[in-house]
Coordinates of C-alpha atoms and ligand atoms in Angstrom, one line a residue:
M1 CA 0.0 0.0 0.0
A2 CA 1.2 3.5 -0.7
H3 CA 1.3 6.9 1.0
Y4 CA -0.2 9.8 -0.9
L5 CA -0.3 13.5 -0.4
V6 CA -3.6 15.1 -1.4
T7 CA -3.4 18.9 -1.6
G8 CA -6.8 20.5 -1.2
G9 CA -8.0 17.3 0.5
C10 CA -10.5 19.1 2.7
G11 CA -12.3 20.5 -0.4
F12 CA -15.1 19.1 -2.5
I13 CA -13.2 16.8 -5.0
G14 CA -10.1 16.3 -2.8
S15 CA -12.1 14.9 0.2
H16 CA -13.9 12.3 -2.1
L17 CA -10.5 11.3 -3.4
A18 CA -9.0 11.0 0.1
D19 CA -12.0 8.8 1.1
R20 CA -11.4 6.6 -1.9
L21 CA -7.6 6.2 -1.3
L22 CA -8.1 5.3 2.3
A23 CA -10.8 2.8 1.4
D24 CA -8.2 1.2 -1.0
G25 CA -5.9 0.8 2.0
H26 CA -3.5 3.6 1.3
R27 CA -2.2 6.2 3.8
V28 CA -3.2 9.8 3.1
T29 CA -1.7 13.1 4.1
I30 CA -3.7 16.2 3.3
L31 CA -2.3 19.7 2.8
D32 CA -5.0 22.3 2.9
D33 CA -5.2 25.9 4.2
L34 CA -9.0 25.5 4.9
S35 CA -9.8 28.6 2.9
T36 CA -12.7 26.9 1.1
G37 CA -12.2 23.4 2.4
R38 CA -13.8 22.3 5.6
L39 CA -12.5 20.3 8.5
E40 CA -15.6 18.1 8.5
N41 CA -14.7 16.9 5.0
K42 CA -11.4 15.5 6.3
P43 CA -11.6 11.7 6.7
A44 CA -10.7 10.8 10.3
A45 CA -7.9 8.5 9.1
A46 CA -6.1 11.1 7.1
R47 CA -3.3 13.2 8.5
L48 CA -3.8 16.9 8.0
V49 CA -1.1 19.5 7.5
V50 CA -2.7 23.0 7.6
G51 CA -0.6 25.1 5.3
D52 CA -0.3 27.0 2.0
V53 CA 0.4 25.1 -1.2
A54 CA 2.6 28.0 -2.4
D55 CA 4.8 27.7 0.8
A56 CA 7.8 25.5 -0.3
A57 CA 8.7 24.4 3.3
A58 CA 5.1 23.4 4.1
V59 CA 4.8 21.4 0.8
R60 CA 8.1 19.7 1.3
E61 CA 7.2 18.7 4.9
A62 CA 3.8 17.3 3.8
A63 CA 5.3 15.5 0.8
D64 CA 8.1 13.9 2.7
A65 CA 8.5 10.2 1.7
V66 CA 5.2 10.0 -0.1
D67 CA 4.8 7.7 -3.1
G68 CA 2.8 10.2 -5.2
I69 CA 1.0 13.6 -5.0
F70 CA -2.6 14.4 -6.0
H71 CA -2.7 18.2 -6.4
L72 CA -6.2 19.6 -6.2
A73 CA -5.6 22.7 -4.0
A74 CA -6.6 25.9 -5.9
V75 CA -8.8 28.9 -5.7
A76 CA -11.4 27.1 -7.9
S77 CA -13.2 30.2 -9.1
V78 CA -13.1 32.2 -12.4
Q79 CA -14.9 35.0 -10.6
R80 CA -12.4 35.1 -7.7
S81 CA -9.5 35.2 -10.2
K82 CA -10.9 38.4 -11.6
E83 CA -11.2 40.0 -8.2
A84 CA -7.9 38.9 -6.8
W85 CA -5.6 38.3 -9.8
S86 CA -2.2 38.1 -8.2
D87 CA -3.4 36.3 -5.1
T88 CA -5.1 33.6 -7.0
H89 CA -2.1 33.4 -9.4
R90 CA 0.1 32.7 -6.4
T91 CA -2.1 29.8 -5.3
N92 CA -3.1 28.4 -8.7
M93 CA 0.2 28.7 -10.6
M94 CA 2.9 29.1 -8.0
G95 CA 1.3 26.5 -5.8
T96 CA 1.4 24.0 -8.6
V97 CA 5.1 24.8 -9.4
T98 CA 5.9 24.4 -5.7
V99 CA 4.2 21.0 -5.7
F100 CA 6.1 19.9 -8.9
E101 CA 9.3 21.1 -7.3
A102 CA 8.7 19.2 -4.1
A103 CA 7.9 16.1 -6.1
R104 CA 11.4 16.1 -7.5
T105 CA 12.8 14.7 -4.2
A106 CA 9.7 13.6 -2.3
G107 CA 10.3 9.9 -2.7
A108 CA 13.3 9.5 -0.4
G109 CA 15.3 11.8 -2.8
A110 CA 13.7 10.5 -6.0
P111 CA 10.9 12.0 -8.1
V112 CA 7.3 10.9 -7.5
P113 CA 4.4 11.3 -9.9
V114 CA 1.9 14.2 -9.6
V115 CA -1.7 13.9 -10.8
Y116 CA -3.2 17.3 -10.9
A117 CA -6.4 19.3 -11.6
S118 CA -6.4 21.4 -14.7
S119 CA -9.7 22.7 -16.1
A120 CA -11.9 23.1 -19.2
A121 CA -11.3 26.9 -18.6
V122 CA -8.1 26.5 -20.6
Y123 CA -10.3 26.3 -23.8
G124 CA -11.9 29.7 -23.0
D125 CA -14.3 30.8 -25.7
N126 CA -13.1 28.2 -28.3
P127 CA -16.4 27.4 -30.0
V128 CA -15.4 23.9 -31.3
T129 CA -17.8 21.1 -30.1
P130 CA -16.8 18.8 -28.7
L131 CA -13.4 20.1 -27.5
G132 CA -10.6 17.6 -27.9
E133 CA -7.3 18.1 -26.1
D134 CA -5.6 19.4 -29.2
A135 CA -8.2 22.2 -29.7
E136 CA -6.8 25.7 -29.4
T137 CA -6.5 26.9 -25.8
R138 CA -7.6 30.5 -25.4
P139 CA -8.4 31.1 -21.7
L140 CA -10.6 34.1 -20.9
S141 CA -9.7 34.4 -17.2
A142 CA -6.7 34.4 -15.0
Y143 CA -8.0 31.1 -13.6
G144 CA -7.9 29.5 -17.1
A145 CA -4.5 31.1 -17.9
D146 CA -3.0 29.7 -14.7
K147 CA -4.4 26.2 -15.3
L148 CA -2.8 26.3 -18.8
G149 CA 0.4 27.5 -17.2
C150 CA 0.2 24.5 -14.8
E151 CA 0.1 22.2 -17.8
L152 CA 3.2 23.9 -19.4
H153 CA 5.0 23.5 -16.1
G154 CA 3.8 19.9 -16.0
R155 CA 5.8 19.3 -19.2
V156 CA 8.8 21.0 -17.7
A157 CA 8.5 18.9 -14.5
W158 CA 8.8 15.7 -16.6
S159 CA 11.2 16.8 -19.4
I160 CA 13.8 18.6 -17.1
H161 CA 13.2 17.1 -13.7
G162 CA 11.9 13.6 -14.4
V163 CA 8.7 14.2 -12.4
P164 CA 5.9 12.3 -14.1
T165 CA 2.7 14.5 -14.4
V166 CA -0.9 13.8 -15.4
G167 CA -3.2 16.8 -15.8
F168 CA -6.9 16.3 -16.1
R169 CA -9.0 19.1 -17.6
F170 CA -12.1 18.8 -15.4
F171 CA -15.3 20.0 -17.0
N172 CA -18.2 20.8 -14.6
V173 CA -17.8 18.5 -11.7
Y174 CA -20.8 18.0 -9.3
G175 CA -21.8 15.8 -6.4
P176 CA -22.3 15.7 -2.7
R177 CA -20.2 18.1 -0.6
Q178 CA -20.0 20.8 -3.2
D179 CA -20.6 23.9 -1.1
P180 CA -23.7 25.8 -2.3
R181 CA -23.0 28.6 0.2
S182 CA -20.1 29.8 -1.9
P183 CA -21.1 32.4 -4.5
Y184 CA -18.7 30.7 -6.8
S185 CA -20.1 27.3 -6.5
G186 CA -21.3 25.1 -9.3
V187 CA -24.8 25.5 -10.6
I188 CA -25.9 22.0 -9.6
S189 CA -25.1 22.4 -5.9
I190 CA -26.9 25.8 -5.9
F191 CA -30.0 24.4 -7.7
A192 CA -30.1 21.3 -5.6
Q193 CA -30.1 23.3 -2.4
R194 CA -32.7 25.7 -3.6
I195 CA -35.0 23.0 -4.8
A196 CA -34.6 21.1 -1.5
R197 CA -35.7 24.3 0.3
G198 CA -38.6 24.9 -2.2
R199 CA -37.0 28.1 -3.4
D200 CA -37.1 29.5 -7.0
L201 CA -34.1 29.1 -9.3
D202 CA -32.1 31.9 -10.8
I203 CA -31.7 31.5 -14.6
H204 CA -29.2 33.8 -16.4
G205 CA -30.1 34.4 -20.1
D206 CA -32.4 31.8 -21.8
G207 CA -31.1 28.8 -19.8
E208 CA -30.0 27.1 -23.0
Q209 CA -26.3 27.3 -22.1
V210 CA -24.9 23.8 -22.4
R211 CA -22.4 22.2 -20.2
D212 CA -20.6 18.8 -19.7
F213 CA -21.4 17.7 -16.1
V214 CA -19.2 15.0 -14.6
Y215 CA -20.0 13.2 -11.4
V216 CA -17.4 13.5 -8.6
G217 CA -17.3 9.7 -8.2
D218 CA -16.1 9.3 -11.8
V219 CA -13.5 12.0 -11.3
V220 CA -12.1 10.2 -8.4
E221 CA -11.9 6.9 -10.4
F222 CA -9.7 8.5 -13.0
L223 CA -7.5 10.3 -10.6
A224 CA -6.8 7.0 -8.7
A225 CA -6.4 5.1 -12.0
A226 CA -3.9 7.6 -13.3
M227 CA -1.7 7.1 -10.2
E228 CA -2.1 3.3 -10.2
R229 CA -0.7 3.2 -13.7
R230 CA 2.6 4.6 -12.5
P231 CA 2.7 7.3 -15.1
R232 CA 5.6 8.4 -17.1
G233 CA 5.8 11.5 -19.3
A234 CA 3.4 14.5 -19.0
G235 CA -0.1 13.6 -20.0
I236 CA -3.2 15.8 -20.5
F237 CA -6.7 14.4 -20.6
N238 CA -10.2 15.9 -20.7
L239 CA -12.2 14.6 -17.8
C240 CA -15.7 14.8 -19.3
T241 CA -18.6 12.8 -20.5
G242 CA -19.1 14.3 -24.0
R243 CA -22.9 14.6 -23.1
P244 CA -24.5 18.0 -23.3
T245 CA -27.0 19.2 -20.7
S246 CA -28.6 22.7 -20.7
I247 CA -29.1 24.7 -17.5
A248 CA -32.9 24.6 -18.2
M249 CA -32.9 20.8 -18.6
L250 CA -30.9 20.5 -15.4
A251 CA -33.5 22.5 -13.5
S252 CA -36.3 20.3 -14.8
V253 CA -34.5 17.0 -14.0
L254 CA -33.8 18.1 -10.5
E255 CA -37.4 19.1 -10.1
E256 CA -38.5 15.7 -11.4
L257 CA -36.3 13.9 -8.9
A258 CA -37.6 16.1 -6.0
G259 CA -41.2 15.4 -7.1
Y260 CA -42.3 19.1 -7.2
R261 CA -41.7 22.2 -9.2
V262 CA -40.3 25.6 -8.1
G263 CA -40.4 29.0 -10.0
R264 CA -37.7 30.6 -12.1
I265 CA -36.2 34.1 -11.6
H266 CA -34.9 35.3 -14.9
H267 CA -31.8 37.5 -15.1
P268 CA -29.9 39.0 -18.1
A269 CA -27.2 36.8 -19.6
R270 CA -23.9 37.1 -17.7
P271 CA -21.3 38.9 -19.8
G272 CA -18.8 36.5 -21.3
D273 CA -20.9 33.4 -20.4
I274 CA -19.9 30.6 -22.8
R275 CA -22.8 29.2 -24.7
V276 CA -21.5 25.6 -25.2
S277 CA -18.8 23.7 -23.3
I278 CA -18.6 20.0 -24.2
G279 CA -15.5 17.9 -24.0
D280 CA -14.4 15.0 -26.2
P281 CA -13.7 12.0 -23.9
A282 CA -12.0 9.9 -26.7
R283 CA -8.4 10.2 -25.5
L284 CA -9.5 9.5 -21.9
R285 CA -11.4 6.4 -23.0
A286 CA -8.6 5.1 -25.1
A287 CA -6.0 5.6 -22.4
F288 CA -7.9 4.2 -19.5
G289 CA -10.2 1.7 -21.2
M290 CA -13.3 3.3 -19.5
G291 CA -15.5 6.4 -19.7
C292 CA -17.4 8.2 -17.0
R293 CA -19.9 5.7 -15.7
T294 CA -22.4 7.7 -13.7
G295 CA -25.5 8.9 -15.7
L296 CA -26.9 12.3 -15.0
L297 CA -30.0 11.0 -13.3
D298 CA -28.1 8.8 -10.8
G299 CA -25.5 11.6 -10.1
L300 CA -28.2 14.2 -9.5
A301 CA -30.2 11.8 -7.3
A302 CA -27.1 11.2 -5.1
T303 CA -26.4 14.9 -4.9
L304 CA -30.0 15.8 -4.0
D305 CA -30.1 13.1 -1.4
R306 CA -27.2 14.7 0.5
V307 CA -28.0 18.4 0.3
P308 CA -26.8 20.0 3.6
A309 CA -29.5 21.4 5.9
Ligands
NAD1 N1 -15.4 21.7 -9.3 C1 -15.2 21.8 -10.6 O1 -16.2 21.8 -11.4 C2 -13.8 22.0 -11.1 C3 -13.7 22.2 -12.5 C4 -12.5 22.4 -13.1 C5 -11.3 22.3 -12.2 N2 -11.5 22.1 -10.9 C6 -10.3 22.0 -10.1 O2 -10.4 21.0 -9.2 C7 -9.7 21.2 -8.0 C8 -10.6 21.0 -6.8 O3 -11.7 21.9 -6.9 P1 -13.0 21.8 -5.9 O4 -14.2 22.0 -6.8 O5 -12.8 20.6 -5.1 O6 -12.7 23.1 -5.1 P2 -12.7 23.3 -3.5 O7 -12.6 24.8 -3.3 O8 -13.8 22.6 -2.8 O9 -11.3 22.7 -3.1 C9 -10.1 23.4 -3.2 C10 -9.3 23.1 -1.9 O10 -8.0 23.7 -2.0 C11 -7.8 24.4 -0.7 N3 -6.9 25.5 -1.0 C12 -7.2 26.7 -1.6 N4 -6.1 27.5 -1.6 C13 -5.1 26.8 -1.0 C14 -3.8 27.2 -0.6 N5 -3.2 28.3 -1.0 N6 -3.1 26.2 0.1 C15 -3.6 25.1 0.5 N7 -4.9 24.7 0.2 C16 -5.6 25.6 -0.5 C17 -9.2 24.8 -0.2 O11 -9.2 25.1 1.2 C18 -10.0 23.6 -0.6 O12 -10.0 22.6 0.4 C19 -9.2 22.7 -8.1 O13 -7.8 22.6 -8.6 C20 -10.1 23.2 -9.2 O14 -9.4 24.3 -9.9 C21 -12.7 22.0 -10.3

């Protein structure tokens, strides 16, 4: 069994991953500054180092003698990256370089692999549908630019320093524990909580914006599989289903699952809101021999079931 560091392990995706690694019998150390992550997300069996992912000493300490690093810590918000450009850059880009650097010597002086979260935000307003990994990257936000920068440094980590890296471009991830209280949270967690409370839903524009929603359980499967394969090189994969769902459709399916309807509050379209964002999962399927398994209905039912009070 292995010992893994999970940065951002008290957050939404990182905590599901930590649960999964522990269930597989591994040891887990979490590095998290608890800025958006929550202590109650931390699995009891995981060791927690409270610290900043851009602080080289803290990362080195947390990564000491691990067999691999899952790097999920980030300010996971396009909006926040507009409001606090250099601060989010420090975490999102410098934090990643700091993790890659620590990985050079983390395994008793030898390099260990890093599996990390990139984002569909690297594609920005590229209108191609579906988006394959070779599609032009043209990020519209500091968040997307930093995620693209992480991928470039992922290549450097491998080619210059021998640190294997696997970056996953997550599309819209959803599932239990996504925090609906954050103004930056994903639409599903917000809709699920509002429907559970019988409240109306805010719809921006005509609601026909289309997204590729991925269930967190599937994300965790691929992260764990990427590490188990003992990666070499610097891989980049879309983590997506390839299936389109509009915001309006999402609202109706959630209502159907809840068994009642709520109203809609219509707002003007948000400036810069991308109309269609769908990934092509072909490279992911070819490399891992599997696709995302959770259908939207099952994923939404699991999410709705566990909406926090
Ligand atoms: N949720 C999505 O749909 C989505 C989509 C694309 C990419 N991602 C990426 O996936 C990863 C996880 O996102 P999430 O949705 O679980 O977000 P989250 O906010 O729930 O988790 C991020 C975690 O990182 C921690 N963190 C933030 N800044 C830190 C710092 N400076 N030092 C240490 N820890 C810090 C937070 O406390 C939190 O626990 C992020 O890298 C995010 O950019 C998420």
